Coordinates of C-alpha atoms in Angstrom, one line a residue:
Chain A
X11 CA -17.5 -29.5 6.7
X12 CA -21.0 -28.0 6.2
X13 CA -21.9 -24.4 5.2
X14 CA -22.0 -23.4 8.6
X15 CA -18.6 -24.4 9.5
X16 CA -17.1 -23.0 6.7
X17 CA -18.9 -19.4 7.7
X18 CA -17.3 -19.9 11.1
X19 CA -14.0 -20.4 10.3
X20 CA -13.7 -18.3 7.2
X21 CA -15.8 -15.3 8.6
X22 CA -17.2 -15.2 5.8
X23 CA -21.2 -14.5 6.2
X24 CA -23.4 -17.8 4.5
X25 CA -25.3 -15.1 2.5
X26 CA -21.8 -14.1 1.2
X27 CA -20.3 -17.6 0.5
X28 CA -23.7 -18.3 -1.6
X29 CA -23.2 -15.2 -3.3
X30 CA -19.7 -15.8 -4.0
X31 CA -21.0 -19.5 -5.2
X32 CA -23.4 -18.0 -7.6
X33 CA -20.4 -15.5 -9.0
X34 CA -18.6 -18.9 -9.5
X35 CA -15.9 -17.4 -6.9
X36 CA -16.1 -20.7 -5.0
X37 CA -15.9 -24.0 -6.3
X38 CA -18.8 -26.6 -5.4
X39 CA -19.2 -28.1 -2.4
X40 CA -19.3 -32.3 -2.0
X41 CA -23.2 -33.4 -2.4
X42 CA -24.1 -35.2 0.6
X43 CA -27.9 -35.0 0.9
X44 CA -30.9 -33.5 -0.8
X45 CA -29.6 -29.6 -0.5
X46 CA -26.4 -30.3 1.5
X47 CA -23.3 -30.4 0.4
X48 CA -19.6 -30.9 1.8
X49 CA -16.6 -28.5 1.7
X50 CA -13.2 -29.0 2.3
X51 CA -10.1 -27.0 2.9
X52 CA -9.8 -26.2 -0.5
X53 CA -13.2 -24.1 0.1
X54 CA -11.9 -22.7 3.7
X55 CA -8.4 -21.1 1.7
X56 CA -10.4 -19.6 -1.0
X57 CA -12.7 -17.7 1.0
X58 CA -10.0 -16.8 3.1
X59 CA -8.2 -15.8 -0.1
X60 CA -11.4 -13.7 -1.0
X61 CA -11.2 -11.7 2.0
X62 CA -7.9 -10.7 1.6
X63 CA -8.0 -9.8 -1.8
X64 CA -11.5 -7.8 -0.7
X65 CA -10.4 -6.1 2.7
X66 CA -6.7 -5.5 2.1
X67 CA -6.7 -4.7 -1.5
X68 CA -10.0 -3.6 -2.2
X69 CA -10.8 -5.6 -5.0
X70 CA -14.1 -5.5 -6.7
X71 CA -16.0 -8.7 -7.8
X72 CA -14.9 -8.1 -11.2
X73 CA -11.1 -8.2 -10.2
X74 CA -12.1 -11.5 -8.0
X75 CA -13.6 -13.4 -11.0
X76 CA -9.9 -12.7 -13.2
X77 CA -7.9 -13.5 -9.9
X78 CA -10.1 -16.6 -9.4
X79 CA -10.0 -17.7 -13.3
X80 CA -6.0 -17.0 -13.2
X81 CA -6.0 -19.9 -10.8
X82 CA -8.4 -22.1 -11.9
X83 CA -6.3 -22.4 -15.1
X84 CA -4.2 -25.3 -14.8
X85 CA -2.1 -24.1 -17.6
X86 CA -1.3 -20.8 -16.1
X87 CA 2.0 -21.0 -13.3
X88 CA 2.0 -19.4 -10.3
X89 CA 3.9 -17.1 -11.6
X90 CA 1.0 -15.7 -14.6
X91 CA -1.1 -16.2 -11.6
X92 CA 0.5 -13.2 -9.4
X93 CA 0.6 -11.4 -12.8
X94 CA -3.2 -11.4 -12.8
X95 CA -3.6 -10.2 -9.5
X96 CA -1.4 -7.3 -9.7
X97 CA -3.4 -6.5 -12.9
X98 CA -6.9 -7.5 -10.9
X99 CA -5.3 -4.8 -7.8
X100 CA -4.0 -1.9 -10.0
X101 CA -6.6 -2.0 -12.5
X102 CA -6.1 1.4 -13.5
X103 CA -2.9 0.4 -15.4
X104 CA -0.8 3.1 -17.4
X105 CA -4.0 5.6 -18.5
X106 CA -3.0 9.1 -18.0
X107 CA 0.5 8.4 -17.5
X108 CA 2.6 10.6 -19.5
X109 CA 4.8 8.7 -21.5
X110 CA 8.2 10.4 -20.0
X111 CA 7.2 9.9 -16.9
X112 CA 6.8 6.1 -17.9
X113 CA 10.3 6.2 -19.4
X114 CA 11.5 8.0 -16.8
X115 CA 10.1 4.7 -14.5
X116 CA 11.6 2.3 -16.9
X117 CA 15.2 3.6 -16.6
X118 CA 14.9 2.8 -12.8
X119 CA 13.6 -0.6 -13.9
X120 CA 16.5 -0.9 -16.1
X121 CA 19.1 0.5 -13.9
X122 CA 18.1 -1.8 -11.5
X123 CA 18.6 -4.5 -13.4
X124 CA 14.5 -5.9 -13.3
X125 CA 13.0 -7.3 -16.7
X126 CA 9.4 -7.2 -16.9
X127 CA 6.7 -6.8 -19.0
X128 CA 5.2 -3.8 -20.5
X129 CA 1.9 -4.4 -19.3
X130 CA 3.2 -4.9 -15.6
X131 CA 1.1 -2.5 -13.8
X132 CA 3.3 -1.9 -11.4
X133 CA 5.4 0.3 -13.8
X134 CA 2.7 3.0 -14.0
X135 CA 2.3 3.2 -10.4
X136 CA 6.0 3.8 -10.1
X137 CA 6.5 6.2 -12.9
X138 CA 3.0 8.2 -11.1
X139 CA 4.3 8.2 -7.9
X140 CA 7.8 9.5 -9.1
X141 CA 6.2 12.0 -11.3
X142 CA 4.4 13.7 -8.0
X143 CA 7.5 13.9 -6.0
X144 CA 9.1 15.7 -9.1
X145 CA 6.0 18.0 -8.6
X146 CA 6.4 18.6 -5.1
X147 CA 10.3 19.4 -5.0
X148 CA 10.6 15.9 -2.9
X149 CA 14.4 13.8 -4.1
X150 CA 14.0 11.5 -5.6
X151 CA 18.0 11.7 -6.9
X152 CA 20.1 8.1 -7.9
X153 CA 21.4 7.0 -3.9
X154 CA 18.0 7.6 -2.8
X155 CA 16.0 5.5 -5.6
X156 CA 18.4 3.1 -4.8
X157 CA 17.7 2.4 -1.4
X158 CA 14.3 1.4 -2.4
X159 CA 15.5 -0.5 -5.5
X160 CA 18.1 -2.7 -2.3
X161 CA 14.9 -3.1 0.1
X162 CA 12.6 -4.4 -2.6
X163 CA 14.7 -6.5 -4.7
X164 CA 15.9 -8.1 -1.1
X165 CA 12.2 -9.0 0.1
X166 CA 11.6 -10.3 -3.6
X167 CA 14.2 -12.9 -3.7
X168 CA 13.5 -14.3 -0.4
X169 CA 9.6 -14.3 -1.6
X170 CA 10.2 -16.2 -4.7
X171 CA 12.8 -18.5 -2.9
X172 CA 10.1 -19.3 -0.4
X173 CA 7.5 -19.7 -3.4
X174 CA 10.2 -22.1 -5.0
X175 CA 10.9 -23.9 -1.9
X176 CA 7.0 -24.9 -1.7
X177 CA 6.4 -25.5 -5.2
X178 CA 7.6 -29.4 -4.6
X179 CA 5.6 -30.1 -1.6
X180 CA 2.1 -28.4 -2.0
X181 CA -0.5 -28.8 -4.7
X182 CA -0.9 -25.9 -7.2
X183 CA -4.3 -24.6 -6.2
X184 CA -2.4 -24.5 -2.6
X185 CA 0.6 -22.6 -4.1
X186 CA -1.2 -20.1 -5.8
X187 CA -3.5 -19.0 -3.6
X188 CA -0.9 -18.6 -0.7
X189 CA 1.4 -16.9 -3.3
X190 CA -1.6 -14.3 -4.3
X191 CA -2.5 -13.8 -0.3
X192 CA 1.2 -13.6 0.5
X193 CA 2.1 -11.1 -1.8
X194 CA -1.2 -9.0 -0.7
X195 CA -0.2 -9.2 2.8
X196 CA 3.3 -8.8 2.9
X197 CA 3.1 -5.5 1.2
X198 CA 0.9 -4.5 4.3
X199 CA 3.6 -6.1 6.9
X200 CA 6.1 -4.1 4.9
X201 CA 3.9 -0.9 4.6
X202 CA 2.8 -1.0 8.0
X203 CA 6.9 -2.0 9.7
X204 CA 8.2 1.3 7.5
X205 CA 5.6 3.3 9.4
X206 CA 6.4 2.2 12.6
X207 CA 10.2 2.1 11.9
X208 CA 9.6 5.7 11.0
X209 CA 8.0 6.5 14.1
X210 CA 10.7 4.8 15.9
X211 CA 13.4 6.7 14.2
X212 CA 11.4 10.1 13.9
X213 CA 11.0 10.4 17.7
X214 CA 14.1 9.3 18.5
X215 CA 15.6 12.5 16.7
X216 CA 13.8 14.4 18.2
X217 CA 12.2 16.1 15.0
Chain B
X21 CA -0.4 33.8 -9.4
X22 CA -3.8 34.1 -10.2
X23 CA -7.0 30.9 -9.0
X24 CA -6.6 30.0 -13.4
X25 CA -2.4 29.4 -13.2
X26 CA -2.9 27.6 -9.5
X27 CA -5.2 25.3 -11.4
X28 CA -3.1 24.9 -14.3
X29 CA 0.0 24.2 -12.6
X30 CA -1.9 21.7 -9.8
X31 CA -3.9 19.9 -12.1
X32 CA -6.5 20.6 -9.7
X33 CA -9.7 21.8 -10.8
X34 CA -10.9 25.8 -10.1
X35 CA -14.7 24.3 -8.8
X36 CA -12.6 21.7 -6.7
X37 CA -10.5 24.2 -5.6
X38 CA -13.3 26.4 -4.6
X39 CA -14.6 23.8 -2.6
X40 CA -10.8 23.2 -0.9
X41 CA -11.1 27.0 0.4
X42 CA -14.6 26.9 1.7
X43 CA -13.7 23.7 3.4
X44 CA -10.5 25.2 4.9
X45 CA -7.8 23.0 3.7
X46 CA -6.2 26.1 1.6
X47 CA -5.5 29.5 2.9
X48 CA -6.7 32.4 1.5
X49 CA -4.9 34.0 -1.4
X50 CA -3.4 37.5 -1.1
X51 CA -6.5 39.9 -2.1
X52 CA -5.1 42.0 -5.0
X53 CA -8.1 43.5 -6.6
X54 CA -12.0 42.8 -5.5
X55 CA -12.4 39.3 -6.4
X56 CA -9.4 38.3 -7.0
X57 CA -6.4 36.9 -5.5
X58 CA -3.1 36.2 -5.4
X59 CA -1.7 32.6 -4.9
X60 CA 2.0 31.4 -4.4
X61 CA 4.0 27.9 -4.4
X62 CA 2.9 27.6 -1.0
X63 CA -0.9 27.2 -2.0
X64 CA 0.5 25.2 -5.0
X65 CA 2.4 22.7 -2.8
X66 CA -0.6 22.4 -0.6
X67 CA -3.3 21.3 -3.4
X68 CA -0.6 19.0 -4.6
X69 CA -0.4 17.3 -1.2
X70 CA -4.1 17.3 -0.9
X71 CA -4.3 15.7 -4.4
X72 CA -1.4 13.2 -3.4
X73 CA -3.2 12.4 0.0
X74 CA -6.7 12.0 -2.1
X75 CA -5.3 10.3 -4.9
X76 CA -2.5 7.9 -4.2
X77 CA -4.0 7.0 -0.5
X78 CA -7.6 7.4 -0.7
X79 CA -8.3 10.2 2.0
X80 CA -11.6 11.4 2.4
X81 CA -12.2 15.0 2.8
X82 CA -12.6 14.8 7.2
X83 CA -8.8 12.8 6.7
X84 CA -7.5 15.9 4.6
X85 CA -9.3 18.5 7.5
X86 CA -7.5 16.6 10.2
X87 CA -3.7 16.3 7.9
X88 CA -4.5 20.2 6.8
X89 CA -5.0 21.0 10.8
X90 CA -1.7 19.0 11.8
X91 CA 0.2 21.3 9.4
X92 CA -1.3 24.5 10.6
X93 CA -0.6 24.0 14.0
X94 CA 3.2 25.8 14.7
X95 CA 3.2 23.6 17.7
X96 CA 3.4 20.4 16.0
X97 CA 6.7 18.9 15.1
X98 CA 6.9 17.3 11.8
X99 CA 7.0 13.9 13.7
X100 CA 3.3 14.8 14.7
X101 CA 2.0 16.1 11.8
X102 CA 3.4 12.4 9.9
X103 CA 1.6 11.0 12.7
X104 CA -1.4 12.6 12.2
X105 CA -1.5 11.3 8.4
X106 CA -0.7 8.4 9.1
X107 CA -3.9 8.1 11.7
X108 CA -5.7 9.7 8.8
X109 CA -4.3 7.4 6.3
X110 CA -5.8 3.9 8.2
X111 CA -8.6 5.5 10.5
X112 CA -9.1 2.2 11.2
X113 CA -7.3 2.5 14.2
X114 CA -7.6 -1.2 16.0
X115 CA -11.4 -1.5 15.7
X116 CA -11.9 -5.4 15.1
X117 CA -8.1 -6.5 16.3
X118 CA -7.7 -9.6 18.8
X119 CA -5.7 -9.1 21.8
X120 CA -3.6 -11.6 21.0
X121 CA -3.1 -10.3 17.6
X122 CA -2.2 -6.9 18.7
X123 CA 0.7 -8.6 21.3
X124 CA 1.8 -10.6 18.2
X125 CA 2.7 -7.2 16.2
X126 CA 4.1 -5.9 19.6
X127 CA 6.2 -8.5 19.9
X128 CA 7.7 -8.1 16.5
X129 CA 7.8 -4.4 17.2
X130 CA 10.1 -4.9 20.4
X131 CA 12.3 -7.7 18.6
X132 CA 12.9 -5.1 15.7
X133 CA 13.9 -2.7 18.6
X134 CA 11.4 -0.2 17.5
X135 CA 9.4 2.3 20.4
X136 CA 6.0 3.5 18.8
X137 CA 2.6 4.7 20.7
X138 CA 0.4 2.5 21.4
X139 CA -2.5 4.3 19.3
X140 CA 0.2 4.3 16.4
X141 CA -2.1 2.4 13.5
X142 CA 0.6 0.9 11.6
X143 CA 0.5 -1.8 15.0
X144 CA -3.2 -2.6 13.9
X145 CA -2.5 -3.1 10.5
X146 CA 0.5 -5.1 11.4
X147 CA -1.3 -7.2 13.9
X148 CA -4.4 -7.7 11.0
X149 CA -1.9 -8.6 7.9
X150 CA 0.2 -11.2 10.3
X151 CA -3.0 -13.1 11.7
X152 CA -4.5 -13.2 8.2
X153 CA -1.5 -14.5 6.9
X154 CA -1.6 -17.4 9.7
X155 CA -4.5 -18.1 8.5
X156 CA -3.8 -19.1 5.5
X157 CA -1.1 -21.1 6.5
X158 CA 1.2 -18.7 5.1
X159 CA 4.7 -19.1 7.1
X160 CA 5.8 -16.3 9.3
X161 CA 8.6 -17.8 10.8
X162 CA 11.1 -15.1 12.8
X163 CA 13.9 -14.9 9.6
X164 CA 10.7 -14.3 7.5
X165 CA 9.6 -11.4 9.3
X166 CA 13.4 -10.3 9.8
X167 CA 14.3 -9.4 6.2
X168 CA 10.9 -7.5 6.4
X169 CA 12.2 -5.5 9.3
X170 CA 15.4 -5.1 8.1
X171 CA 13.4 -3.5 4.9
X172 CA 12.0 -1.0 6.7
X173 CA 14.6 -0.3 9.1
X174 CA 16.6 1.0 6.1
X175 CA 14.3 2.9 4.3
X176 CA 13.1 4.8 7.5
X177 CA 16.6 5.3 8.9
X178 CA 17.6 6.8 5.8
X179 CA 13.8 8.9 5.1
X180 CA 14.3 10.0 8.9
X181 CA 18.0 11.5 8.1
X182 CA 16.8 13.1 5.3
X183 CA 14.2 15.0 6.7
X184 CA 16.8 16.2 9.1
X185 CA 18.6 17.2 6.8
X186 CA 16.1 19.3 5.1
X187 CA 15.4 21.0 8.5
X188 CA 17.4 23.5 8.6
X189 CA 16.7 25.1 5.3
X190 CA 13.1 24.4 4.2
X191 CA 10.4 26.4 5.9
X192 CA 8.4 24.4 8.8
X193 CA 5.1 24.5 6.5
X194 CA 7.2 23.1 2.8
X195 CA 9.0 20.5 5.3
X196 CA 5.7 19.0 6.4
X197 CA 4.2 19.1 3.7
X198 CA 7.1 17.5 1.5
X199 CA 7.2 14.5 4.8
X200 CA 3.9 13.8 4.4
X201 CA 3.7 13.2 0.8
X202 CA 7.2 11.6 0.4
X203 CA 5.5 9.4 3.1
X204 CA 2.7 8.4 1.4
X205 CA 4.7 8.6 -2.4
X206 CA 7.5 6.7 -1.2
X207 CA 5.6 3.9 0.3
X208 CA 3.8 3.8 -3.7
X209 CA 7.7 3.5 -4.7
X210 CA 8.6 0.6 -2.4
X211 CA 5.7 -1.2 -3.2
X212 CA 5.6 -0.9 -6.6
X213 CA 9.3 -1.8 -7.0
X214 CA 8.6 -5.0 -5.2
X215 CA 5.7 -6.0 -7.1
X216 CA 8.4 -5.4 -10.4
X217 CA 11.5 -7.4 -8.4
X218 CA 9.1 -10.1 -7.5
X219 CA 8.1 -10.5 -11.5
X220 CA 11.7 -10.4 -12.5
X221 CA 12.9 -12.9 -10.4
X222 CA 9.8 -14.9 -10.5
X223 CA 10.3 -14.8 -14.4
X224 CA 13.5 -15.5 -14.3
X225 CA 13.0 -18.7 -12.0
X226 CA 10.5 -20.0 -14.7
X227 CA 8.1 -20.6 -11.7

């Protein structure tokens, strides 16, 4: 397809997608003709990739270029690739993050029987996020932790299962990026269907 | 306690919290000698909300006025005032959403059995994640979106019972407050735990 087409049906503005081409975001298009060139699907999923990583998770160009790099490196699995764009989304890592409060995250990490890496970003948004419940008096006692540990370890397995499943069938670049977007997104579906269980639940208490 | 402890203790700055009182979102101390005042944990567990609300999900100060409001006003039941952050949380609202793509999320919202408002904005964001993720030809098949329901149902039924729990002994004003940011907290928990299952399993697959 031309530029245009891919502006249509990625929503992505042609000013943007040049602009992404001159950040080396986007691969090359096809040459066809003096200043033409032609794009394929592989074009359409990254943009569409892009603007998920940009409107759901806020990431800055700077967090794009590692994302895009993680998956334009043939030796890295889809697995290092995910790695790279939790890093890319929770760039803060673990600065200012007391280091009991880090340990404290761990034991939860241990207890629930997860090994990961030290640099896994993840574990200092944890260990902050338990840290300010401690501050404001809100549980956060064994059965309760729990609960969370059950609902996210059961969403993970099916997610890697599902990655698994694919990893025979589609190419790589195909893998990855619906790995990174699918990650991304899911933690909005799951976000946004606790919210509205809540709601459900709330009013139907009566509280 | 004196404006120097409540800063201390909050982590919040005294300019900042300055600003906090002109703007309204903290109540006046107790005058105890001409300029000075008295503060208790009640101001303390309000600046750590406001921090949490800032912090962790990115309000903006006109978010905080209209979460700060919610809480003042004895008329509103902690269901309400959760609603209200959450509308302050994605002020979004359904600007930009297809039709079609708000009946999708409805439809998964009735299948999960689940009555929420209509202006509830978890429905947008729903509605957004799901069309992006279809797409990017990233499956969303019904036992997909099941364990994703199932997820949330559990957390919320059991985040629901709590609160109930807590109503007959915590003051109105400590409950809402403590709802609101275990809302916001918790939902950093459950994400951040899935972002570590998915690495351990992922690892442990060798994907």
């Amino acid at each position: 397809m031309r530029m245009a087409e891919l502006s249509r049906r990625s929503g992505v503005p042609i000013a943007t997608i040049k602009y992404y081409r001159r950040e080396g975001l986007l691969p090359a298009g096809e040459p066809s003709a003096p200043n033409q060139a032609e794009y394929d699907q592989s074009h359409l999923d990254r943009l569409r990739l892009i603007r998920t990583l940009r409107d759901v998770a806020d990431l800055p160009v700077a967090g794009l270029r590692d994302v895009v790099a993680a998956i334009e490196d043939p030796d890295r699995s889809p697995h290092d690739v995910v790695g790279a764009a939790h890093r890319a989304i929770d760039a803060r890592g673990d600065v200012g993050v007391d280091a009991a409060d880090l340990a404290r995250a761990d034991a939860v990490v241990d207890q629930a029987g997860w090994q990961v890496e030290e640099s896994a970003p993840a574990r200092a948004t944890l260990a902050r996020a338990l840290a300010a419940l401690d501050d404001l008096g809100i549980s956060t006692d064994e059965q309760t932790i729990q609960r969370y540990v059950d609902a996210a370890d059961t969403v993970a397995v099916a997610e890697v299962e599902s990655t698994m499943g694919r990893q025979e069938t589609a190419s790589r670049d195909a893998l990855v990026t619906s790995v990174v977007a699918g990650t991304v997104l899911y933690e909005q579906v799951l976000t946004a269907m606790r919210r509205l269980a809540q709601e459900h639940h709330s009013a139907n208490r009566g509280s």
